[in-house]
PDB file of C-alpha atoms in Angstrom:
ATOM      1  CA  ASP A  70       1.105  11.780   7.542  1.00 50.00           C
ATOM      2  CA  ALA A  71       4.420  12.570   9.848  1.00 65.00           C
ATOM      3  CA  GLY A  72       7.522  12.181   7.997  1.00 93.00           C
ATOM      4  CA  ILE A  73       6.525  11.802   4.364  1.00 96.00           C
ATOM      5  CA  THR A  74       4.844  14.671   1.881  1.00 97.00           C
ATOM      6  CA  GLN A  75       3.781  14.568  -1.689  1.00 97.00           C
ATOM      7  CA  SER A  76       3.057  17.308  -4.260  1.00 97.00           C
ATOM      8  CA  PRO A  77       0.886  18.375  -5.757  1.00 97.00           C
ATOM      9  CA  ARG A  78      -2.183  16.493  -4.297  1.00 96.00           C
ATOM     10  CA  HIS A  79      -4.412  17.592  -6.950  1.00 97.00           C
ATOM     11  CA  LYS A  80      -3.056  18.134 -11.010  1.00 97.00           C
ATOM     12  CA  VAL A  81      -4.876  17.897 -13.585  1.00 98.00           C
ATOM     13  CA  THR A  82      -2.801  17.832 -17.013  1.00 97.00           C
ATOM     14  CA  GLU A  83      -3.643  17.192 -20.707  1.00 97.00           C
ATOM     15  CA  THR A  84      -2.886  14.295 -22.801  1.00 97.00           C
ATOM     16  CA  GLY A  85       0.784  14.502 -23.894  1.00 97.00           C
ATOM     17  CA  THR A  86       2.011  16.451 -21.314  1.00 97.00           C
ATOM     18  CA  PRO A  87       5.261  15.922 -18.665  1.00 96.00           C
ATOM     19  CA  VAL A  88       4.355  15.706 -15.117  1.00 97.00           C
ATOM     20  CA  THR A  89       6.514  15.095 -12.346  1.00 98.00           C
ATOM     21  CA  LEU A  90       5.401  13.941  -8.846  1.00 98.00           C
ATOM     22  CA  ARG A  91       7.078  14.424  -5.593  1.00 98.00           C
ATOM     23  CA  CYS A  92       7.508  12.776  -2.328  1.00 98.00           C
ATOM     24  CA  HIS A  93       9.798  14.309  -0.352  1.00 98.00           C
ATOM     25  CA  GLN A  94      10.430  12.524   3.382  1.00 97.00           C
ATOM     26  CA  THR A  95      12.205  13.746   6.465  1.00 97.00           C
ATOM     27  CA  GLU A  96      12.929  10.052   7.993  1.00 94.00           C
ATOM     28  CA  ASN A  97      15.825   9.198   6.013  1.00 94.00           C
ATOM     29  CA  HIS A  98      13.870   6.162   4.892  1.00 94.00           C
ATOM     30  CA  ARG A  99      16.263   3.812   2.943  1.00 93.00           C
ATOM     31  CA  TYR A 100      13.672   2.390   0.517  1.00 93.00           C
ATOM     32  CA  MET A 101      10.748   4.395  -1.190  1.00 95.00           C
ATOM     33  CA  TYR A 102       7.939   3.133  -3.464  1.00 95.00           C
ATOM     34  CA  TRP A 103       5.653   4.702  -5.794  1.00 97.00           C
ATOM     35  CA  TYR A 104       2.490   3.136  -6.495  1.00 97.00           C
ATOM     36  CA  ARG A 105      -0.838   3.930  -8.018  1.00 97.00           C
ATOM     37  CA  GLN A 106      -4.648   3.085  -6.694  1.00 96.00           C
ATOM     38  CA  ASP A 107      -7.155   2.468  -9.116  1.00 93.00           C
ATOM     39  CA  PRO A 108     -10.651   0.930  -8.119  1.00 84.00           C
ATOM     40  CA  GLY A 109     -10.343  -2.648  -8.619  1.00 75.00           C
ATOM     41  CA  HIS A 110      -7.143  -3.445  -8.824  1.00 78.00           C
ATOM     42  CA  GLY A 111      -5.498  -2.021  -5.312  1.00 83.00           C
ATOM     43  CA  LEU A 112      -2.148  -0.988  -5.598  1.00 92.00           C
ATOM     44  CA  ARG A 113       0.075  -1.742  -7.885  1.00 93.00           C
ATOM     45  CA  LEU A 114       3.886  -0.755  -7.880  1.00 94.00           C
ATOM     46  CA  ILE A 115       5.195   1.495 -10.411  1.00 96.00           C
ATOM     47  CA  HIS A 116       8.767   1.705  -9.503  1.00 96.00           C
ATOM     48  CA  TYR A 117      10.904   1.440  -6.051  1.00 95.00           C
ATOM     49  CA  SER A 118      14.023   2.703  -4.555  1.00 95.00           C
ATOM     50  CA  TYR A 119      16.544   0.674  -2.668  1.00 92.00           C
ATOM     51  CA  GLY A 120      18.847   3.831  -2.065  1.00 93.00           C
ATOM     52  CA  VAL A 121      20.437   7.115  -3.562  1.00 95.00           C
ATOM     53  CA  LYS A 122      20.448   6.905  -8.002  1.00 94.00           C
ATOM     54  CA  ASP A 123      19.064   2.672  -7.502  1.00 95.00           C
ATOM     55  CA  THR A 124      15.932   2.195  -8.474  1.00 96.00           C
ATOM     56  CA  ASP A 125      13.647  -0.418 -10.073  1.00 94.00           C
ATOM     57  CA  LYS A 126      10.773  -1.043 -12.057  1.00 94.00           C
ATOM     58  CA  GLY A 127       7.784  -2.549 -10.617  1.00 92.00           C
ATOM     59  CA  GLU A 128       4.344  -4.268 -12.047  1.00 89.00           C
ATOM     60  CA  VAL A 129       3.089  -0.670 -14.464  1.00 94.00           C
ATOM     61  CA  SER A 130       6.249   0.588 -14.591  1.00 95.00           C
ATOM     62  CA  ASP A 131       5.595   1.409 -18.997  1.00 96.00           C
ATOM     63  CA  GLY A 132       5.563   5.034 -19.634  1.00 96.00           C
ATOM     64  CA  TYR A 133       7.056   5.955 -15.844  1.00 98.00           C
ATOM     65  CA  SER A 134      10.268   6.958 -14.846  1.00 97.00           C
ATOM     66  CA  VAL A 135      11.600   7.905 -11.122  1.00 98.00           C
ATOM     67  CA  SER A 136      14.716   9.243  -9.978  1.00 98.00           C
ATOM     68  CA  ARG A 137      16.070   9.557  -6.552  1.00 98.00           C
ATOM     69  CA  SER A 138      18.995  12.523  -6.162  1.00 96.00           C
ATOM     70  CA  LYS A 139      18.750  12.688  -2.724  1.00 96.00           C
ATOM     71  CA  THR A 140      17.694  10.161   0.599  1.00 96.00           C
ATOM     72  CA  GLU A 141      14.839  12.564   0.999  1.00 97.00           C
ATOM     73  CA  ASP A 142      13.459  12.795  -2.460  1.00 98.00           C
ATOM     74  CA  PHE A 143      11.951  10.377  -5.202  1.00 98.00           C
ATOM     75  CA  LEU A 144      10.525  11.688  -8.231  1.00 98.00           C
ATOM     76  CA  LEU A 145       8.105   9.911 -10.545  1.00 98.00           C
ATOM     77  CA  THR A 146       7.629  11.494 -14.355  1.00 98.00           C
ATOM     78  CA  LEU A 147       5.023  10.491 -17.025  1.00 97.00           C
ATOM     79  CA  GLU A 148       7.175  11.310 -19.767  1.00 93.00           C
ATOM     80  CA  SER A 149       3.912  11.835 -21.549  1.00 96.00           C
ATOM     81  CA  ALA A 150       0.724  11.470 -19.928  1.00 97.00           C
ATOM     82  CA  THR A 151      -2.332   9.195 -21.675  1.00 97.00           C
ATOM     83  CA  SER A 152      -5.752   8.834 -20.106  1.00 97.00           C
ATOM     84  CA  SER A 153      -5.102   5.485 -18.648  1.00 96.00           C
ATOM     85  CA  GLN A 154      -2.656   6.981 -16.391  1.00 97.00           C
ATOM     86  CA  THR A 155      -5.424   9.205 -14.657  1.00 97.00           C
ATOM     87  CA  SER A 156      -5.311   8.041 -11.031  1.00 97.00           C
ATOM     88  CA  VAL A 157      -4.384   8.305  -7.372  1.00 97.00           C
ATOM     89  CA  TYR A 158      -0.598   7.897  -6.703  1.00 98.00           C
ATOM     90  CA  PHE A 159       1.135   7.243  -3.486  1.00 97.00           C
ATOM     91  CA  CYS A 160       4.374   7.049  -2.008  1.00 97.00           C
ATOM     92  CA  ALA A 161       5.645   4.895   0.616  1.00 96.00           C
ATOM     93  CA  ILE A 162       8.390   4.419   2.718  1.00 95.00           C
ATOM     94  CA  SER A 163      10.463   1.829   4.602  1.00 92.00           C
ATOM     95  CA  ASP A 164      13.345   1.524   6.675  1.00 86.00           C
ATOM     96  CA  ARG A 165      13.742  -2.451   6.018  1.00 77.00           C
ATOM     97  CA  GLY A 166      12.234  -3.542   2.798  1.00 65.00           C
ATOM     98  CA  SER A 167       9.659  -5.346   3.214  1.00 62.00           C
ATOM     99  CA  ASN A 168      10.163  -6.953   6.605  1.00 68.00           C
ATOM    100  CA  TYR A 169       8.507  -4.020   7.932  1.00 78.00           C
ATOM    101  CA  GLY A 170       5.226  -1.743   7.351  1.00 87.00           C
ATOM    102  CA  TYR A 171       5.367   1.068   4.896  1.00 92.00           C
ATOM    103  CA  THR A 172       4.508   4.745   5.681  1.00 94.00           C
ATOM    104  CA  PHE A 173       2.134   6.197   3.256  1.00 96.00           C
ATOM    105  CA  GLY A 174       1.810   9.921   2.036  1.00 96.00           C
ATOM    106  CA  SER A 175      -1.417  10.862   1.707  1.00 95.00           C
ATOM    107  CA  GLY A 176      -1.158  10.722  -2.336  1.00 96.00           C
ATOM    108  CA  THR A 177      -1.938  12.769  -5.156  1.00 97.00           C
ATOM    109  CA  ARG A 178      -5.053  12.658  -7.650  1.00 97.00           C
ATOM    110  CA  LEU A 179      -3.804  13.031 -10.900  1.00 98.00           C
ATOM    111  CA  THR A 180      -6.057  13.422 -14.149  1.00 97.00           C
ATOM    112  CA  VAL A 181      -5.058  13.390 -17.571  1.00 97.00           C
ATOM    113  CA  VAL A 182      -7.527  15.163 -20.009  1.00 97.00           C
TER     114      VAL A 182
ATOM    115  CA  SER B 208       1.855 -11.842 -10.103  1.00 47.00           C
ATOM    116  CA  GLN B 209       1.693 -12.854  -6.307  1.00 49.00           C
ATOM    117  CA  GLN B 210      -0.990 -11.255  -5.215  1.00 68.00           C
ATOM    118  CA  GLY B 211      -3.546 -10.790  -1.758  1.00 74.00           C
ATOM    119  CA  GLU B 212      -7.029 -11.402  -2.325  1.00 82.00           C
ATOM    120  CA  GLU B 213      -9.052 -10.054  -0.327  1.00 85.00           C
ATOM    121  CA  ASP B 214     -12.802 -11.306   0.626  1.00 85.00           C
ATOM    122  CA  PRO B 215     -15.607 -10.278   1.408  1.00 91.00           C
ATOM    123  CA  GLN B 216     -15.048  -7.399  -1.053  1.00 90.00           C
ATOM    124  CA  ALA B 217     -17.675  -5.398   0.912  1.00 93.00           C
ATOM    125  CA  LEU B 218     -19.142  -5.798   4.356  1.00 95.00           C
ATOM    126  CA  SER B 219     -21.740  -3.682   6.489  1.00 96.00           C
ATOM    127  CA  ILE B 220     -22.189  -4.188  10.451  1.00 96.00           C
ATOM    128  CA  GLN B 221     -23.796  -3.012  12.801  1.00 97.00           C
ATOM    129  CA  GLU B 222     -21.681  -0.905  15.336  1.00 97.00           C
ATOM    130  CA  GLY B 223     -20.313  -3.042  18.082  1.00 97.00           C
ATOM    131  CA  GLU B 224     -20.238  -5.723  16.356  1.00 97.00           C
ATOM    132  CA  ASN B 225     -17.138  -7.836  15.079  1.00 97.00           C
ATOM    133  CA  ALA B 226     -15.969  -7.317  11.613  1.00 97.00           C
ATOM    134  CA  THR B 227     -13.986 -10.697   9.398  1.00 97.00           C
ATOM    135  CA  MET B 228     -11.673 -10.084   7.031  1.00 96.00           C
ATOM    136  CA  ASN B 229     -10.114 -12.220   5.327  1.00 96.00           C
ATOM    137  CA  CYS B 230      -6.836 -12.610   2.919  1.00 95.00           C
ATOM    138  CA  SER B 231      -5.872 -15.451   0.490  1.00 94.00           C
ATOM    139  CA  TYR B 232      -2.757 -15.345  -1.667  1.00 92.00           C
ATOM    140  CA  LYS B 233      -1.145 -17.891  -3.964  1.00 89.00           C
ATOM    141  CA  THR B 234       2.699 -18.397  -3.153  1.00 87.00           C
ATOM    142  CA  SER B 235       4.835 -19.055  -0.183  1.00 88.00           C
ATOM    143  CA  ILE B 236       5.845 -16.036   1.762  1.00 90.00           C
ATOM    144  CA  ASN B 237       7.536 -14.852   4.745  1.00 89.00           C
ATOM    145  CA  ASN B 238       5.551 -11.644   5.884  1.00 90.00           C
ATOM    146  CA  LEU B 239       1.910 -10.604   5.357  1.00 93.00           C
ATOM    147  CA  GLN B 240       0.635  -7.537   6.726  1.00 94.00           C
ATOM    148  CA  TRP B 241      -3.157  -5.618   6.862  1.00 96.00           C
ATOM    149  CA  TYR B 242      -3.186  -1.509   6.048  1.00 96.00           C
ATOM    150  CA  ARG B 243      -6.296   0.548   6.528  1.00 97.00           C
ATOM    151  CA  GLN B 244      -7.636   3.560   3.936  1.00 96.00           C
ATOM    152  CA  ASN B 245     -10.075   5.712   5.083  1.00 95.00           C
ATOM    153  CA  SER B 246     -11.100   7.122   2.452  1.00 91.00           C
ATOM    154  CA  GLY B 247      -9.396   9.867   0.365  1.00 88.00           C
ATOM    155  CA  ARG B 248      -6.190   8.846   2.190  1.00 91.00           C
ATOM    156  CA  GLY B 249      -2.789   7.242   2.474  1.00 93.00           C
ATOM    157  CA  LEU B 250      -3.260   3.356   3.686  1.00 95.00           C
ATOM    158  CA  VAL B 251      -1.935   3.416   7.584  1.00 95.00           C
ATOM    159  CA  HIS B 252       0.149   0.418   8.478  1.00 94.00           C
ATOM    160  CA  LEU B 253      -1.898  -2.105  11.139  1.00 96.00           C
ATOM    161  CA  ILE B 254      -0.148  -5.329  11.769  1.00 95.00           C
ATOM    162  CA  LEU B 255       2.759  -7.308  10.158  1.00 93.00           C
ATOM    163  CA  ILE B 256       2.572 -11.062  10.557  1.00 95.00           C
ATOM    164  CA  ARG B 257       5.227 -13.317   9.817  1.00 93.00           C
ATOM    165  CA  SER B 258       5.403 -17.027   8.002  1.00 93.00           C
ATOM    166  CA  ASN B 259       6.927 -18.817  11.686  1.00 95.00           C
ATOM    167  CA  GLU B 260       3.694 -16.621  13.629  1.00 96.00           C
ATOM    168  CA  ARG B 261       0.109 -18.040  13.641  1.00 97.00           C
ATOM    169  CA  GLU B 262      -1.450 -15.089  15.635  1.00 98.00           C
ATOM    170  CA  LYS B 263      -0.812 -11.434  16.464  1.00 97.00           C
ATOM    171  CA  HIS B 264      -3.139  -9.062  18.666  1.00 96.00           C
ATOM    172  CA  SER B 265      -2.990  -5.330  18.841  1.00 94.00           C
ATOM    173  CA  GLY B 266      -5.347  -3.856  20.552  1.00 96.00           C
ATOM    174  CA  ARG B 267      -9.036  -4.661  18.905  1.00 97.00           C
ATOM    175  CA  LEU B 268      -6.982  -6.073  16.281  1.00 97.00           C
ATOM    176  CA  ARG B 269      -6.586 -10.032  16.067  1.00 98.00           C
ATOM    177  CA  VAL B 270      -4.857 -11.412  12.582  1.00 98.00           C
ATOM    178  CA  THR B 271      -4.296 -14.890  12.545  1.00 98.00           C
ATOM    179  CA  LEU B 272      -2.122 -16.888   9.534  1.00 97.00           C
ATOM    180  CA  ASP B 273      -3.215 -20.233   8.045  1.00 97.00           C
ATOM    181  CA  THR B 274       0.014 -21.042   5.808  1.00 95.00           C
ATOM    182  CA  SER B 275      -0.725 -24.267   5.247  1.00 95.00           C
ATOM    183  CA  LYS B 276      -3.914 -22.731   3.513  1.00 95.00           C
ATOM    184  CA  LYS B 277      -2.278 -19.642   2.259  1.00 95.00           C
ATOM    185  CA  SER B 278      -4.691 -17.342   4.173  1.00 96.00           C
ATOM    186  CA  SER B 279      -4.688 -14.408   6.739  1.00 97.00           C
ATOM    187  CA  SER B 280      -7.668 -13.319   8.462  1.00 97.00           C
ATOM    188  CA  LEU B 281      -8.422 -10.124  10.067  1.00 98.00           C
ATOM    189  CA  LEU B 282     -10.677  -9.414  13.203  1.00 98.00           C
ATOM    190  CA  ILE B 283     -12.134  -6.307  14.348  1.00 98.00           C
ATOM    191  CA  THR B 284     -13.933  -6.137  17.566  1.00 97.00           C
ATOM    192  CA  ALA B 285     -16.553  -4.066  18.623  1.00 97.00           C
ATOM    193  CA  SER B 286     -16.253  -2.522  15.850  1.00 97.00           C
ATOM    194  CA  ARG B 287     -17.070   1.599  16.015  1.00 97.00           C
ATOM    195  CA  ALA B 288     -18.261   4.281  13.043  1.00 96.00           C
ATOM    196  CA  ALA B 289     -14.374   5.073  13.390  1.00 96.00           C
ATOM    197  CA  ASP B 290     -13.568   2.084  11.923  1.00 97.00           C
ATOM    198  CA  THR B 291     -15.375   2.408   8.395  1.00 97.00           C
ATOM    199  CA  ALA B 292     -12.610   2.128   5.743  1.00 97.00           C
ATOM    200  CA  SER B 293     -10.842   0.085   3.394  1.00 96.00           C
ATOM    201  CA  TYR B 294      -8.357  -2.801   4.605  1.00 96.00           C
ATOM    202  CA  PHE B 295      -5.794  -4.442   2.652  1.00 95.00           C
ATOM    203  CA  CYS B 296      -3.792  -7.260   3.157  1.00 95.00           C
ATOM    204  CA  ALA B 297      -0.014  -7.494   1.748  1.00 93.00           C
ATOM    205  CA  THR B 298       2.158 -10.387   0.416  1.00 92.00           C
ATOM    206  CA  ASP B 299       5.624  -9.945   0.183  1.00 84.00           C
ATOM    207  CA  ASP B 300       6.833 -10.970  -3.655  1.00 80.00           C
ATOM    208  CA  PRO B 301       9.177 -13.007  -4.518  1.00 75.00           C
ATOM    209  CA  THR B 302      12.125 -10.753  -4.256  1.00 75.00           C
ATOM    210  CA  GLY B 303      11.457  -9.880  -0.756  1.00 71.00           C
ATOM    211  CA  GLN B 304      11.759  -6.400  -1.763  1.00 73.00           C
ATOM    212  CA  ASN B 305       8.456  -5.488  -2.081  1.00 83.00           C
ATOM    213  CA  PHE B 306       4.813  -6.201  -1.022  1.00 87.00           C
ATOM    214  CA  VAL B 307       1.900  -6.977  -3.272  1.00 89.00           C
ATOM    215  CA  PHE B 308      -1.524  -5.862  -2.119  1.00 91.00           C
ATOM    216  CA  GLY B 309      -4.868  -7.249  -2.493  1.00 88.00           C
ATOM    217  CA  PRO B 310      -7.968  -4.649  -4.071  1.00 89.00           C
ATOM    218  CA  GLY B 311      -9.445  -4.197  -0.261  1.00 92.00           C
ATOM    219  CA  THR B 312     -12.430  -4.818   1.520  1.00 94.00           C
ATOM    220  CA  ARG B 313     -14.565  -1.929   2.272  1.00 95.00           C
ATOM    221  CA  LEU B 314     -15.789  -1.996   5.939  1.00 97.00           C
ATOM    222  CA  SER B 315     -18.616  -0.132   6.810  1.00 97.00           C
ATOM    223  CA  VAL B 316     -19.719   0.481  10.355  1.00 97.00           C
ATOM    224  CA  LEU B 317     -23.301   1.834  10.928  1.00 95.00           C
ATOM    225  CA  PRO B 318     -24.121   3.577  14.102  1.00 90.00           C
TER     226      PRO B 318
END
């Protein structure tokens, strides 16, 4: 998707290992979000950022941490991956918070074995 | 947590027919959005409707909002096979900082 890229696109990791997913934007948007998508649950917010070094927890933040040291990058870290964190992870960006639509990345499919 | 719930969960129609999906939510909102997700892709923003609006159009899409019933509908007219996707509604959460997404409606448009 234009202006926002996620890496890696796919990852398989072992239980107990740390994993970092990267979201990179070229739109200079203030707001960035990490969601996970699981069957039957829609998208659930993990963490979000409203500026450099400004982050907050979402609905399902346990087991995840984030960092935003630059406007363009938002990192999601699974501190010790568990099988329940097998999911598709989406990053989204927005210029005006919830008053405007989000632009989503293409997702990272993470499998924890 | 406040959440939109789409109905039906799945919908299958023939090309050329209209498709209607509904979204109900629990508490007052400022904005409601609809998104489309093609298989294996990210979500694409379709329409945002504000609480003081009753209807919005975008091409073959028509969204209505009834705040008294806490519901919204998405109508796709003259559907095409390319409209096959999952459709999600999203409502702003009480903080106004974020949106909460429903589980989605899977639309299949058969040629």
